[in-house]
Amino acid sequence: MPKLITKIDWYILRKLIGTFIYSLAIFLLISVVIDITEKVDDFMTNHLSLREIVVDYYFGFIPHILALLFPLFIFLSVIFFTSKMAYRSEIIAILSAGVSFRRFLRAYWIGAFLFGGILWLANFWVVPNANRIRTTFENKYLHSHDNQNTQFDRSTRIDSFTYVTFGTYDPNYGNGSSFVMQKVKGQEVVFRMRADRAAWDSAAKKWRLDYVTIRTMDGLKETWQSRQDTMIKIALTPKDLVEEKNMQEAMTTPDLRRYIQREAIRGAEGLNTYWVEYYRRTAAAAAVVVLTLIGGIIAAKKVRGGSGLHLAVGIVISASYIIALQFATVFSVKADLNPLLAVWIPNFIFGGLAFYLYRKAPK
């Protein structure tokens, strides 16, 4: 019975893993140095210690930047070491020994699924938790000046029929003014509650309303009453009223799924941004497989330009992939393109390219 993984496969896998780790380490070092130079003034202004900077920020920043460019660095690493093998005629020797080109690509398949699986698991749990560390630090120390005016008007839908509006809301204190809650049946407002002030009671998990007026409409019949204050419990908390920038990136996949389902029940709009993030985490892992195969097929052919030509082609393909992904996601968020289709369009396009290149490659 033939071995599933032979010495040739191990040889290729070692080169793939070694080249990828080496290139990623260099890029990571450059990224951290550039990021430090950009934020050193903020670090010094806030009198942050080395431990706070490393633990509270870079422990979140590093996984974020690694996951962001993981597929592209796999792609460039594959092109680099495969091109070197082709230049030294190693691939010609392997094929001349009776190994088919399909069999030669087995190691690339194994490496692609190995790294794709690592990225998939990281995108589900590790990277979101890292993003939570990073965004918490940035909001506290780096972007705090952007939130000097903390009061804003806020409207939200808490279920299929009920709408809540704050004239102004201060997230620092969990209270607001000009509170209005309306229930709509068909095209008519059947209930309207207004309060001059609304404050969150963290102990009772309820809203305390002051100077309340309540109107109930039933066709031509209308009732009206007023109260000095009252307590109400609704499916709305201060946390729901504050939208953090890129908050979808800081949610684990189960949390993101629950959030989308809850907001969909409320009838919230603009959920395509969250759906794009949800589907992107799997599509990015699939992109590792697609780009690894494209890189292996392109670089396996010995050409006069050597590694330079292969890397140039690789950079063009990488840029094309990024552009295709950006266009698709923008169309999903702004033009209501199906989010699942949007994040998978680049994989379909480049998957077709991989199939075409394989058919044209010398066997």
PDB file of C-alpha atoms in Angstrom, residues 79-336:
ATOM      1  CA  ILE A  79       5.389  31.196  -5.084  1.00  0.00           C
ATOM      2  CA  PHE A  80       8.784  32.031  -3.564  1.00  0.00           C
ATOM      3  CA  PHE A  81       9.933  28.551  -2.554  1.00  0.00           C
ATOM      4  CA  THR A  82       8.322  26.777  -5.525  1.00  0.00           C
ATOM      5  CA  SER A  83       9.978  29.196  -7.930  1.00  0.00           C
ATOM      6  CA  LYS A  84      13.337  28.423  -6.286  1.00  0.00           C
ATOM      7  CA  MET A  85      12.687  24.701  -6.761  1.00  0.00           C
ATOM      8  CA  ALA A  86      11.811  25.259 -10.416  1.00  0.00           C
ATOM      9  CA  TYR A  87      14.914  27.421 -10.964  1.00  0.00           C
ATOM     10  CA  ARG A  88      17.128  24.634  -9.555  1.00  0.00           C
ATOM     11  CA  SER A  89      15.339  22.113 -11.819  1.00  0.00           C
ATOM     12  CA  GLU A  90      14.109  20.149  -8.781  1.00  0.00           C
ATOM     13  CA  ILE A  91      10.560  20.003 -10.124  1.00  0.00           C
ATOM     14  CA  ILE A  92      11.782  18.776 -13.515  1.00  0.00           C
ATOM     15  CA  ALA A  93      13.693  16.003 -11.733  1.00  0.00           C
ATOM     16  CA  ILE A  94      10.609  15.015  -9.711  1.00  0.00           C
ATOM     17  CA  LEU A  95       8.381  14.835 -12.803  1.00  0.00           C
ATOM     18  CA  SER A  96      11.053  13.013 -14.795  1.00  0.00           C
ATOM     19  CA  ALA A  97      11.131  10.331 -12.095  1.00  0.00           C
ATOM     20  CA  GLY A  98       7.558   9.378 -13.039  1.00  0.00           C
ATOM     21  CA  VAL A  99       5.680  11.538 -10.513  1.00  0.00           C
ATOM     22  CA  SER A 100       2.609  13.099 -12.099  1.00  0.00           C
ATOM     23  CA  PHE A 101       1.941  16.793 -11.706  1.00  0.00           C
ATOM     24  CA  ARG A 102      -1.284  15.930  -9.876  1.00  0.00           C
ATOM     25  CA  ARG A 103       0.706  13.798  -7.429  1.00  0.00           C
ATOM     26  CA  PHE A 104       3.300  16.563  -7.095  1.00  0.00           C
ATOM     27  CA  LEU A 105       0.555  18.951  -5.871  1.00  0.00           C
ATOM     28  CA  ARG A 106      -0.457  16.622  -3.021  1.00  0.00           C
ATOM     29  CA  ALA A 107       1.873  18.379  -0.575  1.00  0.00           C
ATOM     30  CA  TYR A 108       0.350  21.721  -1.562  1.00  0.00           C
ATOM     31  CA  TRP A 109      -3.142  20.362  -0.886  1.00  0.00           C
ATOM     32  CA  ILE A 110      -2.037  19.119   2.536  1.00  0.00           C
ATOM     33  CA  GLY A 111      -0.358  22.412   3.407  1.00  0.00           C
ATOM     34  CA  ALA A 112      -3.338  24.416   2.122  1.00  0.00           C
ATOM     35  CA  PHE A 113      -5.853  22.536   4.251  1.00  0.00           C
ATOM     36  CA  LEU A 114      -3.517  22.626   7.264  1.00  0.00           C
ATOM     37  CA  PHE A 115      -3.083  26.407   7.162  1.00  0.00           C
ATOM     38  CA  GLY A 116      -6.673  26.961   6.053  1.00  0.00           C
ATOM     39  CA  GLY A 117      -7.893  25.020   9.091  1.00  0.00           C
ATOM     40  CA  ILE A 118      -5.635  27.035  11.397  1.00  0.00           C
ATOM     41  CA  LEU A 119      -6.991  30.319  10.007  1.00  0.00           C
ATOM     42  CA  TRP A 120     -10.592  29.064  10.204  1.00  0.00           C
ATOM     43  CA  LEU A 121     -10.270  28.190  13.885  1.00  0.00           C
ATOM     44  CA  ALA A 122      -8.429  31.429  14.625  1.00  0.00           C
ATOM     45  CA  ASN A 123     -11.095  33.520  12.884  1.00  0.00           C
ATOM     46  CA  PHE A 124     -13.830  31.867  14.918  1.00  0.00           C
ATOM     47  CA  TRP A 125     -12.384  32.431  18.401  1.00  0.00           C
ATOM     48  CA  VAL A 126      -8.772  33.631  18.707  1.00  0.00           C
ATOM     49  CA  VAL A 127      -8.814  36.674  16.413  1.00  0.00           C
ATOM     50  CA  PRO A 128     -12.156  38.096  17.720  1.00  0.00           C
ATOM     51  CA  ASN A 129     -10.858  37.931  21.304  1.00  0.00           C
ATOM     52  CA  ALA A 130      -7.649  39.602  20.173  1.00  0.00           C
ATOM     53  CA  ASN A 131      -9.672  42.305  18.411  1.00  0.00           C
ATOM     54  CA  ARG A 132     -11.596  42.890  21.630  1.00  0.00           C
ATOM     55  CA  ILE A 133      -8.294  43.543  23.443  1.00  0.00           C
ATOM     56  CA  ARG A 134      -7.093  45.844  20.660  1.00  0.00           C
ATOM     57  CA  THR A 135     -10.298  47.872  20.261  1.00  0.00           C
ATOM     58  CA  THR A 136     -10.733  48.267  24.028  1.00  0.00           C
ATOM     59  CA  PHE A 137      -7.239  49.725  24.278  1.00  0.00           C
ATOM     60  CA  GLU A 138      -7.738  52.001  21.253  1.00  0.00           C
ATOM     61  CA  ASN A 139     -11.079  53.326  22.510  1.00  0.00           C
ATOM     62  CA  LYS A 140      -9.627  54.003  25.951  1.00  0.00           C
ATOM     63  CA  TYR A 141      -6.299  55.591  25.066  1.00  0.00           C
ATOM     64  CA  LEU A 142      -6.011  56.311  21.343  1.00  0.00           C
ATOM     65  CA  HIS A 143      -9.498  57.399  20.269  1.00  0.00           C
ATOM     66  CA  SER A 144     -10.768  58.916  23.499  1.00  0.00           C
ATOM     67  CA  HIS A 145     -10.496  62.434  22.034  1.00  0.00           C
ATOM     68  CA  ASP A 146     -12.981  61.438  19.334  1.00  0.00           C
ATOM     69  CA  ASN A 147     -15.668  60.904  21.975  1.00  0.00           C
ATOM     70  CA  GLN A 148     -15.519  64.173  23.864  1.00  0.00           C
ATOM     71  CA  ASN A 149     -19.125  64.951  22.956  1.00  0.00           C
ATOM     72  CA  THR A 150     -20.775  61.874  24.405  1.00  0.00           C
ATOM     73  CA  GLN A 151     -24.396  62.947  23.970  1.00  0.00           C
ATOM     74  CA  PHE A 152     -26.222  62.003  20.785  1.00  0.00           C
ATOM     75  CA  ASP A 153     -29.696  61.305  19.529  1.00  0.00           C
ATOM     76  CA  ARG A 154     -30.538  57.635  19.229  1.00  0.00           C
ATOM     77  CA  SER A 155     -33.408  55.652  17.737  1.00  0.00           C
ATOM     78  CA  THR A 156     -33.770  51.905  17.753  1.00  0.00           C
ATOM     79  CA  ARG A 157     -36.289  49.180  17.108  1.00  0.00           C
ATOM     80  CA  ILE A 158     -36.676  46.726  19.968  1.00  0.00           C
ATOM     81  CA  ASP A 159     -39.142  44.327  18.332  1.00  0.00           C
ATOM     82  CA  SER A 160     -41.310  44.066  15.228  1.00  0.00           C
ATOM     83  CA  PHE A 161     -43.793  46.680  16.464  1.00  0.00           C
ATOM     84  CA  THR A 162     -41.988  48.855  19.034  1.00  0.00           C
ATOM     85  CA  TYR A 163     -39.667  51.816  18.445  1.00  0.00           C
ATOM     86  CA  VAL A 164     -37.683  53.740  21.050  1.00  0.00           C
ATOM     87  CA  THR A 165     -36.175  57.182  20.513  1.00  0.00           C
ATOM     88  CA  PHE A 166     -33.916  59.325  22.709  1.00  0.00           C
ATOM     89  CA  GLY A 167     -33.632  63.035  21.960  1.00  0.00           C
ATOM     90  CA  THR A 168     -30.188  62.953  23.607  1.00  0.00           C
ATOM     91  CA  TYR A 169     -28.413  60.041  25.265  1.00  0.00           C
ATOM     92  CA  ASP A 170     -25.236  60.020  27.380  1.00  0.00           C
ATOM     93  CA  PRO A 171     -23.584  56.568  27.391  1.00  0.00           C
ATOM     94  CA  ASN A 172     -21.249  57.546  30.244  1.00  0.00           C
ATOM     95  CA  TYR A 173     -24.139  57.884  32.675  1.00  0.00           C
ATOM     96  CA  GLY A 174     -26.739  55.641  31.027  1.00  0.00           C
ATOM     97  CA  ASN A 175     -29.448  58.273  30.848  1.00  0.00           C
ATOM     98  CA  GLY A 176     -31.129  60.423  28.251  1.00  0.00           C
ATOM     99  CA  SER A 177     -33.865  62.974  27.646  1.00  0.00           C
ATOM    100  CA  SER A 178     -36.950  63.221  25.413  1.00  0.00           C
ATOM    101  CA  PHE A 179     -37.623  59.488  25.640  1.00  0.00           C
ATOM    102  CA  VAL A 180     -40.378  58.254  23.296  1.00  0.00           C
ATOM    103  CA  MET A 181     -41.650  54.679  22.907  1.00  0.00           C
ATOM    104  CA  GLN A 182     -44.201  53.908  20.174  1.00  0.00           C
ATOM    105  CA  LYS A 183     -45.999  50.751  19.130  1.00  0.00           C
ATOM    106  CA  VAL A 184     -47.174  50.500  15.557  1.00  0.00           C
ATOM    107  CA  LYS A 185     -49.915  48.246  14.244  1.00  0.00           C
ATOM    108  CA  GLY A 186     -50.108  48.249  10.480  1.00  0.00           C
ATOM    109  CA  GLN A 187     -49.841  51.912   9.494  1.00  0.00           C
ATOM    110  CA  GLU A 188     -51.176  53.313  12.769  1.00  0.00           C
ATOM    111  CA  VAL A 189     -49.561  54.218  16.069  1.00  0.00           C
ATOM    112  CA  VAL A 190     -51.567  52.442  18.794  1.00  0.00           C
ATOM    113  CA  PHE A 191     -49.422  53.337  21.816  1.00  0.00           C
ATOM    114  CA  ARG A 192     -47.133  56.251  22.623  1.00  0.00           C
ATOM    115  CA  MET A 193     -45.201  56.841  25.841  1.00  0.00           C
ATOM    116  CA  ARG A 194     -43.159  59.986  26.370  1.00  0.00           C
ATOM    117  CA  ALA A 195     -40.861  60.932  29.241  1.00  0.00           C
ATOM    118  CA  ASP A 196     -38.722  63.995  29.863  1.00  0.00           C
ATOM    119  CA  ARG A 197     -35.929  61.846  31.248  1.00  0.00           C
ATOM    120  CA  ALA A 198     -34.955  58.159  31.176  1.00  0.00           C
ATOM    121  CA  ALA A 199     -32.241  56.601  33.362  1.00  0.00           C
ATOM    122  CA  TRP A 200     -31.011  53.011  33.523  1.00  0.00           C
ATOM    123  CA  ASP A 201     -31.348  51.280  36.888  1.00  0.00           C
ATOM    124  CA  SER A 202     -28.539  48.727  36.872  1.00  0.00           C
ATOM    125  CA  ALA A 203     -29.825  46.973  40.011  1.00  0.00           C
ATOM    126  CA  ALA A 204     -33.394  46.444  38.790  1.00  0.00           C
ATOM    127  CA  LYS A 205     -32.356  46.098  35.110  1.00  0.00           C
ATOM    128  CA  LYS A 206     -35.112  48.535  34.199  1.00  0.00           C
ATOM    129  CA  TRP A 207     -35.515  52.080  32.881  1.00  0.00           C
ATOM    130  CA  ARG A 208     -36.728  54.765  35.267  1.00  0.00           C
ATOM    131  CA  LEU A 209     -38.863  57.374  33.483  1.00  0.00           C
ATOM    132  CA  ASP A 210     -39.673  60.835  34.891  1.00  0.00           C
ATOM    133  CA  TYR A 211     -42.643  63.047  33.953  1.00  0.00           C
ATOM    134  CA  VAL A 212     -44.375  60.444  31.834  1.00  0.00           C
ATOM    135  CA  THR A 213     -47.353  60.838  29.502  1.00  0.00           C
ATOM    136  CA  ILE A 214     -49.047  57.801  27.948  1.00  0.00           C
ATOM    137  CA  ARG A 215     -51.473  57.787  25.031  1.00  0.00           C
ATOM    138  CA  THR A 216     -53.317  54.679  23.869  1.00  0.00           C
ATOM    139  CA  MET A 217     -55.221  54.766  20.548  1.00  0.00           C
ATOM    140  CA  ASP A 218     -57.892  52.269  19.490  1.00  0.00           C
ATOM    141  CA  GLY A 219     -59.426  53.537  16.295  1.00  0.00           C
ATOM    142  CA  LEU A 220     -61.257  56.759  17.142  1.00  0.00           C
ATOM    143  CA  LYS A 221     -61.013  56.043  20.868  1.00  0.00           C
ATOM    144  CA  GLU A 222     -58.055  57.525  22.696  1.00  0.00           C
ATOM    145  CA  THR A 223     -57.013  57.454  26.354  1.00  0.00           C
ATOM    146  CA  TRP A 224     -54.437  59.657  28.023  1.00  0.00           C
ATOM    147  CA  GLN A 225     -52.713  59.524  31.377  1.00  0.00           C
ATOM    148  CA  SER A 226     -49.702  61.053  33.109  1.00  0.00           C
ATOM    149  CA  ARG A 227     -47.381  59.918  35.865  1.00  0.00           C
ATOM    150  CA  GLN A 228     -44.658  61.523  37.901  1.00  0.00           C
ATOM    151  CA  ASP A 229     -42.361  58.551  37.330  1.00  0.00           C
ATOM    152  CA  THR A 230     -42.507  54.881  36.432  1.00  0.00           C
ATOM    153  CA  MET A 231     -40.260  51.877  35.871  1.00  0.00           C
ATOM    154  CA  ILE A 232     -40.423  49.856  32.651  1.00  0.00           C
ATOM    155  CA  LYS A 233     -38.605  46.748  31.493  1.00  0.00           C
ATOM    156  CA  ILE A 234     -37.967  46.518  27.753  1.00  0.00           C
ATOM    157  CA  ALA A 235     -35.570  44.593  25.523  1.00  0.00           C
ATOM    158  CA  LEU A 236     -33.095  47.457  25.511  1.00  0.00           C
ATOM    159  CA  THR A 237     -30.010  48.136  27.637  1.00  0.00           C
ATOM    160  CA  PRO A 238     -27.402  50.943  27.572  1.00  0.00           C
ATOM    161  CA  LYS A 239     -25.023  48.550  25.846  1.00  0.00           C
ATOM    162  CA  ASP A 240     -27.473  48.244  22.924  1.00  0.00           C
ATOM    163  CA  LEU A 241     -27.489  52.018  22.476  1.00  0.00           C
ATOM    164  CA  VAL A 242     -23.743  52.351  21.953  1.00  0.00           C
ATOM    165  CA  GLU A 243     -22.323  50.985  18.718  1.00  0.00           C
ATOM    166  CA  GLU A 244     -18.571  50.522  18.862  1.00  0.00           C
ATOM    167  CA  LYS A 245     -16.607  50.922  15.664  1.00  0.00           C
ATOM    168  CA  ASN A 246     -16.018  47.558  13.960  1.00  0.00           C
ATOM    169  CA  MET A 247     -17.686  45.776  16.871  1.00  0.00           C
ATOM    170  CA  GLN A 248     -18.437  42.776  14.628  1.00  0.00           C
ATOM    171  CA  GLU A 249     -14.708  42.026  14.465  1.00  0.00           C
ATOM    172  CA  ALA A 250     -14.546  41.677  18.260  1.00  0.00           C
ATOM    173  CA  MET A 251     -17.298  39.050  18.495  1.00  0.00           C
ATOM    174  CA  THR A 252     -16.616  35.324  18.430  1.00  0.00           C
ATOM    175  CA  THR A 253     -18.583  33.577  15.718  1.00  0.00           C
ATOM    176  CA  PRO A 254     -21.271  32.171  18.087  1.00  0.00           C
ATOM    177  CA  ASP A 255     -21.695  35.635  19.648  1.00  0.00           C
ATOM    178  CA  LEU A 256     -21.878  37.250  16.219  1.00  0.00           C
ATOM    179  CA  ARG A 257     -24.528  34.774  15.112  1.00  0.00           C
ATOM    180  CA  ARG A 258     -26.639  35.440  18.218  1.00  0.00           C
ATOM    181  CA  TYR A 259     -26.282  39.189  17.765  1.00  0.00           C
ATOM    182  CA  ILE A 260     -27.461  39.016  14.144  1.00  0.00           C
ATOM    183  CA  GLN A 261     -30.445  36.855  15.074  1.00  0.00           C
ATOM    184  CA  ARG A 262     -31.427  39.219  17.895  1.00  0.00           C
ATOM    185  CA  GLU A 263     -31.154  42.306  15.703  1.00  0.00           C
ATOM    186  CA  ALA A 264     -33.066  40.594  12.893  1.00  0.00           C
ATOM    187  CA  ILE A 265     -35.947  39.898  15.302  1.00  0.00           C
ATOM    188  CA  ARG A 266     -35.920  43.573  16.219  1.00  0.00           C
ATOM    189  CA  GLY A 267     -36.105  44.464  12.556  1.00  0.00           C
ATOM    190  CA  ALA A 268     -32.780  46.305  12.589  1.00  0.00           C
ATOM    191  CA  GLU A 269     -31.328  47.533   9.314  1.00  0.00           C
ATOM    192  CA  GLY A 270     -27.749  47.444   8.085  1.00  0.00           C
ATOM    193  CA  LEU A 271     -27.062  43.851   9.143  1.00  0.00           C
ATOM    194  CA  ASN A 272     -25.164  43.065   5.930  1.00  0.00           C
ATOM    195  CA  THR A 273     -22.003  44.401   7.582  1.00  0.00           C
ATOM    196  CA  TYR A 274     -22.307  41.711  10.248  1.00  0.00           C
ATOM    197  CA  TRP A 275     -23.253  38.986   7.777  1.00  0.00           C
ATOM    198  CA  VAL A 276     -20.209  39.854   5.649  1.00  0.00           C
ATOM    199  CA  GLU A 277     -17.944  39.425   8.690  1.00  0.00           C
ATOM    200  CA  TYR A 278     -19.706  36.175   9.621  1.00  0.00           C
ATOM    201  CA  TYR A 279     -19.226  34.574   6.189  1.00  0.00           C
ATOM    202  CA  ARG A 280     -15.799  36.118   5.603  1.00  0.00           C
ATOM    203  CA  ARG A 281     -14.260  34.038   8.379  1.00  0.00           C
ATOM    204  CA  THR A 282     -14.903  30.825   6.465  1.00  0.00           C
ATOM    205  CA  ALA A 283     -14.247  32.326   3.034  1.00  0.00           C
ATOM    206  CA  ALA A 284     -10.797  33.512   4.163  1.00  0.00           C
ATOM    207  CA  ALA A 285      -9.855  29.938   5.104  1.00  0.00           C
ATOM    208  CA  ALA A 286     -11.046  28.715   1.700  1.00  0.00           C
ATOM    209  CA  ALA A 287      -8.975  31.457   0.061  1.00  0.00           C
ATOM    210  CA  VAL A 288      -5.853  29.903   1.613  1.00  0.00           C
ATOM    211  CA  VAL A 289      -6.553  26.670  -0.276  1.00  0.00           C
ATOM    212  CA  VAL A 290      -7.318  28.424  -3.584  1.00  0.00           C
ATOM    213  CA  LEU A 291      -4.317  30.769  -3.477  1.00  0.00           C
ATOM    214  CA  THR A 292      -1.928  27.994  -2.413  1.00  0.00           C
ATOM    215  CA  LEU A 293      -2.859  25.913  -5.450  1.00  0.00           C
ATOM    216  CA  ILE A 294      -2.585  28.897  -7.804  1.00  0.00           C
ATOM    217  CA  GLY A 295       0.855  29.722  -6.407  1.00  0.00           C
ATOM    218  CA  GLY A 296       2.076  26.149  -6.710  1.00  0.00           C
ATOM    219  CA  ILE A 297       0.876  25.798 -10.308  1.00  0.00           C
ATOM    220  CA  ILE A 298       2.235  29.159 -11.496  1.00  0.00           C
ATOM    221  CA  ALA A 299       5.663  28.861  -9.873  1.00  0.00           C
ATOM    222  CA  ALA A 300       6.226  25.215 -10.841  1.00  0.00           C
ATOM    223  CA  LYS A 301       7.042  26.209 -14.406  1.00  0.00           C
ATOM    224  CA  LYS A 302      10.654  27.207 -14.996  1.00  0.00           C
ATOM    225  CA  VAL A 303      10.797  30.556 -16.789  1.00  0.00           C
ATOM    226  CA  ARG A 304      13.588  32.875 -17.866  1.00  0.00           C
ATOM    227  CA  GLY A 305      12.589  35.584 -15.394  1.00  0.00           C
ATOM    228  CA  GLY A 306      12.982  33.171 -12.474  1.00  0.00           C
ATOM    229  CA  SER A 307      11.626  34.045  -9.052  1.00  0.00           C
ATOM    230  CA  GLY A 308      11.322  37.738  -9.894  1.00  0.00           C
ATOM    231  CA  LEU A 309       8.774  37.102 -12.626  1.00  0.00           C
ATOM    232  CA  HIS A 310       6.846  34.640 -10.464  1.00  0.00           C
ATOM    233  CA  LEU A 311       6.729  37.098  -7.559  1.00  0.00           C
ATOM    234  CA  ALA A 312       5.584  39.880  -9.884  1.00  0.00           C
ATOM    235  CA  VAL A 313       2.727  37.689 -11.128  1.00  0.00           C
ATOM    236  CA  GLY A 314       1.943  36.750  -7.537  1.00  0.00           C
ATOM    237  CA  ILE A 315       1.710  40.395  -6.449  1.00  0.00           C
ATOM    238  CA  VAL A 316      -0.637  41.160  -9.359  1.00  0.00           C
ATOM    239  CA  ILE A 317      -2.889  38.237  -8.442  1.00  0.00           C
ATOM    240  CA  SER A 318      -2.811  39.243  -4.749  1.00  0.00           C
ATOM    241  CA  ALA A 319      -3.822  42.796  -5.601  1.00  0.00           C
ATOM    242  CA  SER A 320      -6.579  41.502  -7.875  1.00  0.00           C
ATOM    243  CA  TYR A 321      -7.932  39.302  -5.098  1.00  0.00           C
ATOM    244  CA  ILE A 322      -8.010  42.195  -2.616  1.00  0.00           C
ATOM    245  CA  ILE A 323      -9.739  44.482  -5.132  1.00  0.00           C
ATOM    246  CA  ALA A 324     -12.349  41.829  -5.979  1.00  0.00           C
ATOM    247  CA  LEU A 325     -13.053  41.233  -2.274  1.00  0.00           C
ATOM    248  CA  GLN A 326     -13.358  44.966  -1.532  1.00  0.00           C
ATOM    249  CA  PHE A 327     -15.718  45.565  -4.454  1.00  0.00           C
ATOM    250  CA  ALA A 328     -17.912  42.626  -3.480  1.00  0.00           C
ATOM    251  CA  THR A 329     -18.150  43.603   0.206  1.00  0.00           C
ATOM    252  CA  VAL A 330     -18.910  47.248  -0.626  1.00  0.00           C
ATOM    253  CA  PHE A 331     -21.691  46.133  -2.961  1.00  0.00           C
ATOM    254  CA  SER A 332     -23.060  43.948  -0.168  1.00  0.00           C
ATOM    255  CA  VAL A 333     -23.031  46.706   2.469  1.00  0.00           C
ATOM    256  CA  LYS A 334     -24.124  49.594   0.223  1.00  0.00           C
ATOM    257  CA  ALA A 335     -26.101  47.936  -2.575  1.00  0.00           C
ATOM    258  CA  ASP A 336     -27.670  44.990  -0.709  1.00  0.00           C
TER     259      ASP A 336
END
